[in-house]
Amino acid sequence: MLIEWRDRLASGDVSAREAVDEWLHRLETVNQRTNCIACCDAERALAAAAALDDTYACGGVVGPLHGVPFTVKDWIDVEGLPCTGGFVDARDRRPAADATVVRRLRTAGAVVLAKTAVQVESELFGAVRNPHRPQHSPGASSSGEAAAVGGRGSLFGLASDSGGSIRVPAAWCGAAGLKPTAGLVPVTGHFPRVGDRGDGRTQIGPLAMSVPDLAFLLPLLAGPDDIDPGVPPITLEESSDAGLIGLRVARAASVDDWRCDDEVGEAVDAAVTAFVDRGATQVDDIDLRLSDCFDITQRYWDRSRLSGAEADRQLRDWDHYRWSMARARRDIDVIVMPTTAGCAPLHRPMETADYGFTLPASLTGWPALNVPLRRDGQLPLGVQLVARSWQDHVALAAGALLEHVWAG
């Protein structure tokens, strides 16, 4: 849908102000049943759209996203709008500059509609609800962003993912969501501040209504900004250049600690079959050692309480896990696995097991994509595609094909 609206705006079929006005109304409708909005400045968004219309009248589009509206997770800076990190004592924080990713999108002509709430429930924002069944959880921490996009109230949005905070909400709310390769997209302007030494797991990435929309957005977000030292000058390949012929795909070996629902397992098997039917090669399942992932991550979360020797051991174990997984997947291009063990549960606090299947890509830095399976009258499911580092385009190409197959 993003690409359709981009084309309509570029052709002049719809003005930027008309687009922003329509999506402000759509977002408010979704907000009424989900409480997904953290803050919204409609007057400012409409003024930005009007300025784009004036520019269009004089010389055409500003950029590839001319007039396209989008939303931003609370934790990512937007100049002049509150960015609290979800903390009550930071409720008055208003950054003086955009995060790099926001600046890049606005330079491309996009218009910020709103900031979105975080967490399933918080003192600052209250409870955020699933857009398909409000009594169910939206997932966290990017709850509001996933609810807005999955509920069809936002064309696309920006969020962040440390252990699964894009992918889990995307799966439960029915959105496509990408955690990019670690270091592909600058995290400059994320609050609380993160970086490859402070928290190398945390990445900023997009959510959208379809995988092709993500593929369109990623090149606009990626690349060094000369501020984030963890982003090398890597050339991002086009997803259209990635084919399935000869692609080596593997299922993640099942683990008793996080046994998934039958319908999720069936969706994973159907995804593998779809790839093989179109020229991919299925290779042996890979054991991602989910129990080790949890142990390493739990010690990371507890790092402020660790002794020096314990902290050193945690880092060594993390490094060994990355090394051993790189060896284990030498002959695998895409790992196909659940994003979560099941559909969105009834509204409750998040549990560690909710992130069981998203932790491997967080610890290794691999790009990981949630491909949504929306089912009429039922909660969405998600299948996760995990590619090699710097091979985001491969995951996106495979995800676009899978989405097309599921759409019939």
XYZ file of C-alpha atoms in Angstrom:
408
model
C 0.000 0.000 0.000
C 2.933 2.357 0.665
C 4.098 2.022 -2.926
C 0.571 2.675 -4.219
C 0.297 5.870 -2.188
C 3.776 6.948 -3.265
C 2.721 6.581 -6.896
C -0.528 8.477 -6.342
C 1.300 11.336 -4.670
C 4.030 11.448 -7.316
C 1.453 11.569 -10.122
C -0.570 14.323 -8.467
C -3.619 12.074 -8.193
C -3.739 13.026 -4.513
C -2.112 15.956 -2.736
C 0.166 15.619 0.265
C -2.375 17.444 2.416
C -5.154 15.079 1.316
C -2.978 12.068 2.080
C -1.957 13.335 5.509
C -5.525 14.299 6.382
C -6.846 10.866 5.419
C -4.186 8.986 7.361
C -4.630 11.193 10.412
C -8.267 10.081 10.454
C -7.335 6.432 9.905
C -4.779 6.575 12.692
C -7.249 8.134 15.110
C -9.784 5.397 14.318
C -7.197 2.727 15.148
C -6.088 4.661 18.228
C -9.619 4.593 19.626
C -9.478 0.803 19.904
C -5.752 0.347 20.594
C -4.410 3.463 22.396
C -1.416 3.323 20.030
C -0.653 7.062 19.888
C 1.862 8.596 22.300
C 1.517 12.098 20.858
C 0.180 13.660 17.675
C 0.588 17.167 16.239
C -1.922 17.167 13.382
C -1.489 20.882 12.726
C 2.241 20.472 12.224
C 1.774 17.438 9.952
C -0.763 19.270 7.797
C 1.516 22.323 7.560
C 4.386 20.110 6.371
C 2.081 18.566 3.795
C 0.934 21.973 2.574
C 4.563 23.033 2.109
C 5.177 19.904 0.039
C 2.157 20.715 -2.112
C 3.551 24.201 -2.747
C 6.884 22.713 -3.764
C 5.157 20.183 -6.019
C 3.253 22.963 -7.778
C 6.538 24.719 -8.561
C 8.700 21.792 -9.614
C 7.402 18.338 -8.743
C 8.189 15.839 -6.030
C 10.679 16.487 -3.243
C 11.877 12.879 -3.103
C 10.847 9.226 -3.340
C 8.473 9.532 -0.381
C 6.926 12.877 -1.346
C 3.918 13.438 0.928
C 3.833 9.896 2.320
C 2.772 9.950 6.006
C 4.400 7.723 8.643
C 4.619 7.168 12.382
C 7.577 6.827 14.768
C 8.076 4.817 17.957
C 8.367 7.013 21.047
C 11.993 5.960 21.586
C 13.193 7.569 18.321
C 13.770 11.338 18.275
C 11.523 13.606 16.222
C 12.468 17.269 16.539
C 10.042 19.132 18.782
C 7.877 16.140 19.721
C 8.121 14.323 23.060
C 10.571 11.417 23.159
C 10.411 9.880 26.597
C 11.866 6.404 26.367
C 8.675 5.459 28.166
C 9.925 7.079 31.366
C 7.585 9.301 33.378
C 10.460 11.500 34.521
C 11.342 12.185 30.868
C 7.822 13.160 29.824
C 8.938 16.731 29.047
C 11.931 15.750 26.899
C 11.615 17.298 23.427
C 14.690 16.726 21.230
C 16.051 19.605 19.182
C 16.929 17.391 16.205
C 15.567 14.380 14.347
C 17.113 10.950 14.658
C 19.139 10.157 11.543
C 16.468 7.793 10.223
C 13.705 10.363 10.689
C 15.781 13.058 9.004
C 16.450 10.759 6.046
C 12.770 9.993 5.584
C 11.766 13.659 5.851
C 14.466 14.573 3.341
C 12.850 11.998 1.046
C 9.554 13.877 1.435
C 7.775 11.839 4.104
C 5.607 13.477 6.793
C 5.548 12.479 10.479
C 1.982 11.946 11.711
C 2.560 10.866 15.302
C 4.778 9.208 17.870
C 3.556 5.792 19.048
C 3.315 4.274 22.502
C 5.628 1.600 23.871
C 5.217 -1.528 25.989
C 2.054 -3.539 26.577
C 1.189 -1.332 29.526
C 3.040 1.521 31.191
C 2.463 4.289 33.706
C 3.105 6.872 31.009
C 0.960 5.522 28.157
C -1.431 3.077 29.792
C -2.450 -0.164 28.082
C -1.897 -0.636 24.340
C -4.275 -3.088 22.636
C -4.098 -5.480 19.708
C -5.826 -3.930 16.657
C -7.542 -7.192 15.678
C -8.827 -8.212 19.106
C -8.409 -5.518 21.748
C -8.513 -8.045 24.578
C -5.254 -9.517 23.267
C -1.677 -8.261 23.576
C -0.002 -6.200 20.837
C 3.470 -7.356 21.925
C 6.294 -5.097 23.037
C 8.195 -2.913 23.133
C 7.082 -1.484 19.762
C 3.450 -2.074 20.678
C 1.959 1.181 19.433
C 3.859 1.118 16.140
C 2.805 -2.447 15.358
C -0.793 -1.719 16.369
C -0.877 1.364 14.131
C 0.572 -0.403 11.086
C -1.085 -3.779 11.653
C -4.406 -2.053 12.253
C -4.079 -0.157 8.955
C -3.824 3.207 10.678
C -0.310 4.000 9.432
C 1.286 3.276 6.068
C 4.618 2.515 7.729
C 6.610 3.295 10.802
C 9.982 3.269 12.500
C 10.689 1.162 15.564
C 13.592 -0.504 17.359
C 14.415 -4.101 18.190
C 16.828 -5.465 20.810
C 15.549 -8.960 21.514
C 12.505 -9.007 19.255
C 10.773 -5.685 19.869
C 9.939 -5.156 16.180
C 9.355 -8.781 15.217
C 7.138 -9.975 18.081
C 4.650 -7.047 17.882
C 4.675 -7.321 14.083
C 3.746 -11.008 14.309
C 0.983 -10.449 16.831
C -0.474 -7.387 15.077
C -0.162 -8.571 11.469
C 2.585 -6.278 10.147
C 5.750 -6.878 8.170
C 8.731 -5.946 10.303
C 12.493 -6.034 9.782
C 15.349 -6.030 12.248
C 18.202 -5.100 9.906
C 21.721 -6.450 10.067
C 23.492 -4.980 13.081
C 25.258 -1.839 11.883
C 23.313 -1.340 8.670
C 21.063 1.482 9.937
C 22.340 4.257 12.245
C 20.846 4.338 15.737
C 21.725 8.015 16.204
C 18.784 9.646 17.973
C 17.488 6.569 19.778
C 16.491 7.295 23.371
C 17.732 5.838 25.636
C 21.004 6.083 23.742
C 22.298 2.824 22.281
C 25.312 1.853 20.194
C 27.378 -1.117 19.125
C 29.302 -1.068 22.421
C 26.462 0.025 24.700
C 23.924 -2.465 23.325
C 24.936 -4.020 20.025
C 21.652 -5.916 19.838
C 19.464 -2.824 19.392
C 18.684 -1.865 15.791
C 16.251 0.616 14.266
C 14.101 -0.829 11.512
C 10.837 -0.356 9.618
C 7.357 -1.822 9.964
C 4.952 -1.724 7.035
C 1.900 -3.439 5.614
C 3.902 -5.581 3.183
C 7.415 -6.896 2.641
C 7.901 -4.987 -0.664
C 7.206 -1.797 1.288
C 10.059 -2.695 3.649
C 12.346 -3.374 0.683
C 11.524 0.070 -0.678
C 12.228 1.766 2.662
C 15.445 0.060 3.742
C 17.794 1.778 1.233
C 16.473 5.137 2.439
C 17.427 4.271 6.023
C 20.724 2.423 5.589
C 24.288 3.661 5.516
C 26.736 5.678 7.641
C 25.783 9.059 9.060
C 29.298 9.952 10.293
C 27.924 9.993 13.847
C 27.168 6.365 14.721
C 30.602 4.670 14.712
C 29.023 1.213 14.460
C 27.791 1.675 10.874
C 30.384 0.745 8.212
C 30.152 1.847 4.555
C 28.519 -1.313 3.243
C 26.646 -1.206 -0.074
C 23.108 -2.518 0.334
C 22.042 -4.812 -2.471
C 18.602 -4.615 -4.071
C 16.104 -7.289 -3.043
C 15.074 -7.567 -6.700
C 18.559 -8.930 -7.425
C 18.067 -11.920 -5.107
C 16.581 -15.050 -6.640
C 15.331 -18.277 -5.094
C 17.008 -20.636 -7.558
C 19.624 -22.498 -5.555
C 18.841 -20.608 -2.338
C 19.628 -22.894 0.595
C 16.886 -22.837 3.205
C 16.693 -24.624 6.530
C 14.168 -24.937 9.295
C 15.187 -24.142 12.818
C 15.273 -27.368 14.793
C 12.418 -27.546 17.293
C 13.286 -27.023 20.950
C 11.112 -28.398 23.756
C 11.581 -25.281 25.903
C 9.724 -23.174 23.338
C 7.464 -25.634 21.555
C 5.250 -23.719 19.127
C 1.561 -24.140 18.384
C 0.661 -26.557 15.605
C -0.610 -23.775 13.330
C 2.699 -21.919 13.628
C 4.666 -25.046 12.840
C 2.412 -25.679 9.843
C 3.039 -22.131 8.585
C 6.813 -22.674 8.839
C 6.555 -25.965 6.926
C 4.363 -24.315 4.275
C 6.944 -21.540 3.870
C 9.761 -24.015 3.297
C 7.623 -25.912 0.776
C 6.830 -22.684 -1.072
C 10.530 -21.886 -1.401
C 11.471 -25.386 -2.564
C 8.642 -25.395 -5.114
C 10.169 -22.249 -6.609
C 13.749 -23.408 -6.921
C 15.259 -23.273 -3.449
C 17.051 -26.225 -1.883
C 16.111 -27.463 1.561
C 19.096 -28.418 3.702
C 19.310 -29.978 7.158
C 17.622 -28.255 10.084
C 19.829 -26.013 12.200
C 19.897 -26.094 15.994
C 19.977 -22.464 17.129
C 20.443 -23.494 20.785
C 17.603 -21.402 22.109
C 18.347 -22.316 25.707
C 21.852 -20.894 25.339
C 20.362 -17.750 23.780
C 18.163 -17.221 26.788
C 21.019 -17.841 29.236
C 23.347 -15.377 27.476
C 20.580 -12.785 27.161
C 19.458 -13.149 30.781
C 23.010 -12.563 31.977
C 23.234 -9.563 29.658
C 20.055 -8.112 31.189
C 21.592 -8.696 34.646
C 25.022 -7.268 33.701
C 24.902 -4.418 36.231
C 24.836 -7.018 39.001
C 27.610 -9.222 37.610
C 31.141 -9.304 38.980
C 33.988 -8.472 36.624
C 34.738 -12.156 36.089
C 31.057 -12.923 35.478
C 30.751 -10.078 32.973
C 33.851 -11.331 31.172
C 32.364 -14.825 31.017
C 29.097 -13.484 29.613
C 30.906 -11.665 26.807
C 33.017 -14.721 26.025
C 29.948 -16.951 25.892
C 28.171 -14.452 23.648
C 31.170 -14.286 21.321
C 31.443 -18.071 21.215
C 27.740 -18.356 20.390
C 28.146 -15.960 17.452
C 31.226 -17.840 16.231
C 29.608 -21.253 16.509
C 26.404 -20.115 14.785
C 28.392 -18.618 11.904
C 30.020 -22.016 11.396
C 26.738 -23.895 11.790
C 25.020 -21.900 9.043
C 27.866 -21.800 6.515
C 25.720 -23.743 4.036
C 22.428 -21.974 4.848
C 21.208 -18.772 3.201
C 17.831 -18.398 4.944
C 16.610 -19.922 8.196
C 12.837 -20.364 8.371
C 11.378 -20.397 11.866
C 8.509 -19.078 13.966
C 8.571 -15.451 15.009
C 6.619 -16.380 18.120
C 5.353 -19.683 19.484
C 1.729 -18.735 18.835
C -0.741 -15.947 18.138
C -1.138 -12.970 20.440
C -2.156 -14.057 23.948
C -4.765 -12.350 26.052
C -3.536 -8.983 27.341
C -0.789 -9.608 29.895
C 2.799 -8.553 30.684
C 5.412 -9.898 28.287
C 7.147 -13.127 29.256
C 10.691 -14.191 28.443
C 9.419 -17.111 26.375
C 7.628 -14.656 24.056
C 11.062 -13.746 22.681
C 12.369 -17.312 22.485
C 12.544 -17.430 18.691
C 13.792 -13.866 18.148
C 16.861 -13.967 20.402
C 19.249 -15.807 18.001
C 19.208 -13.036 15.378
C 19.602 -10.425 18.113
C 22.732 -12.088 19.499
C 24.307 -12.808 16.103
C 23.348 -9.528 14.406
C 21.702 -11.370 11.503
C 18.855 -9.612 9.651
C 15.493 -11.064 10.618
C 12.130 -10.455 8.973
C 8.614 -11.139 10.209
C 6.347 -12.127 7.326
C 2.711 -11.723 8.437
C 0.015 -14.263 7.701
C -3.273 -12.439 8.163
C -6.264 -14.735 8.450
C -9.869 -13.601 8.091
C -11.575 -13.530 11.474
C -8.505 -14.845 13.288
C -5.427 -13.400 14.926
C -2.384 -13.056 12.636
C 0.551 -15.449 12.569
C 4.158 -14.644 11.754
C 6.951 -16.610 10.109
C 10.512 -15.363 10.639
C 13.120 -15.426 7.882
C 16.719 -15.008 9.061
C 19.425 -14.288 6.493
C 23.195 -13.858 6.747
C 24.652 -10.551 7.896
C 24.505 -7.901 5.147
C 22.101 -10.120 3.202
C 18.935 -8.250 4.188
C 17.957 -8.182 0.519
C 17.826 -11.987 0.465
C 15.417 -12.126 3.419
C 13.275 -9.411 1.830
C 13.140 -11.152 -1.542
C 12.164 -14.447 0.069
C 9.609 -12.698 2.269
C 8.007 -10.925 -0.681
C 7.609 -14.232 -2.508
C 6.121 -15.896 0.554
C 3.669 -13.046 1.042
C 2.628 -13.352 -2.608
C 2.056 -17.101 -2.255
C -0.022 -16.652 0.882
C -2.104 -13.962 -0.792
C -3.072 -16.532 -3.440
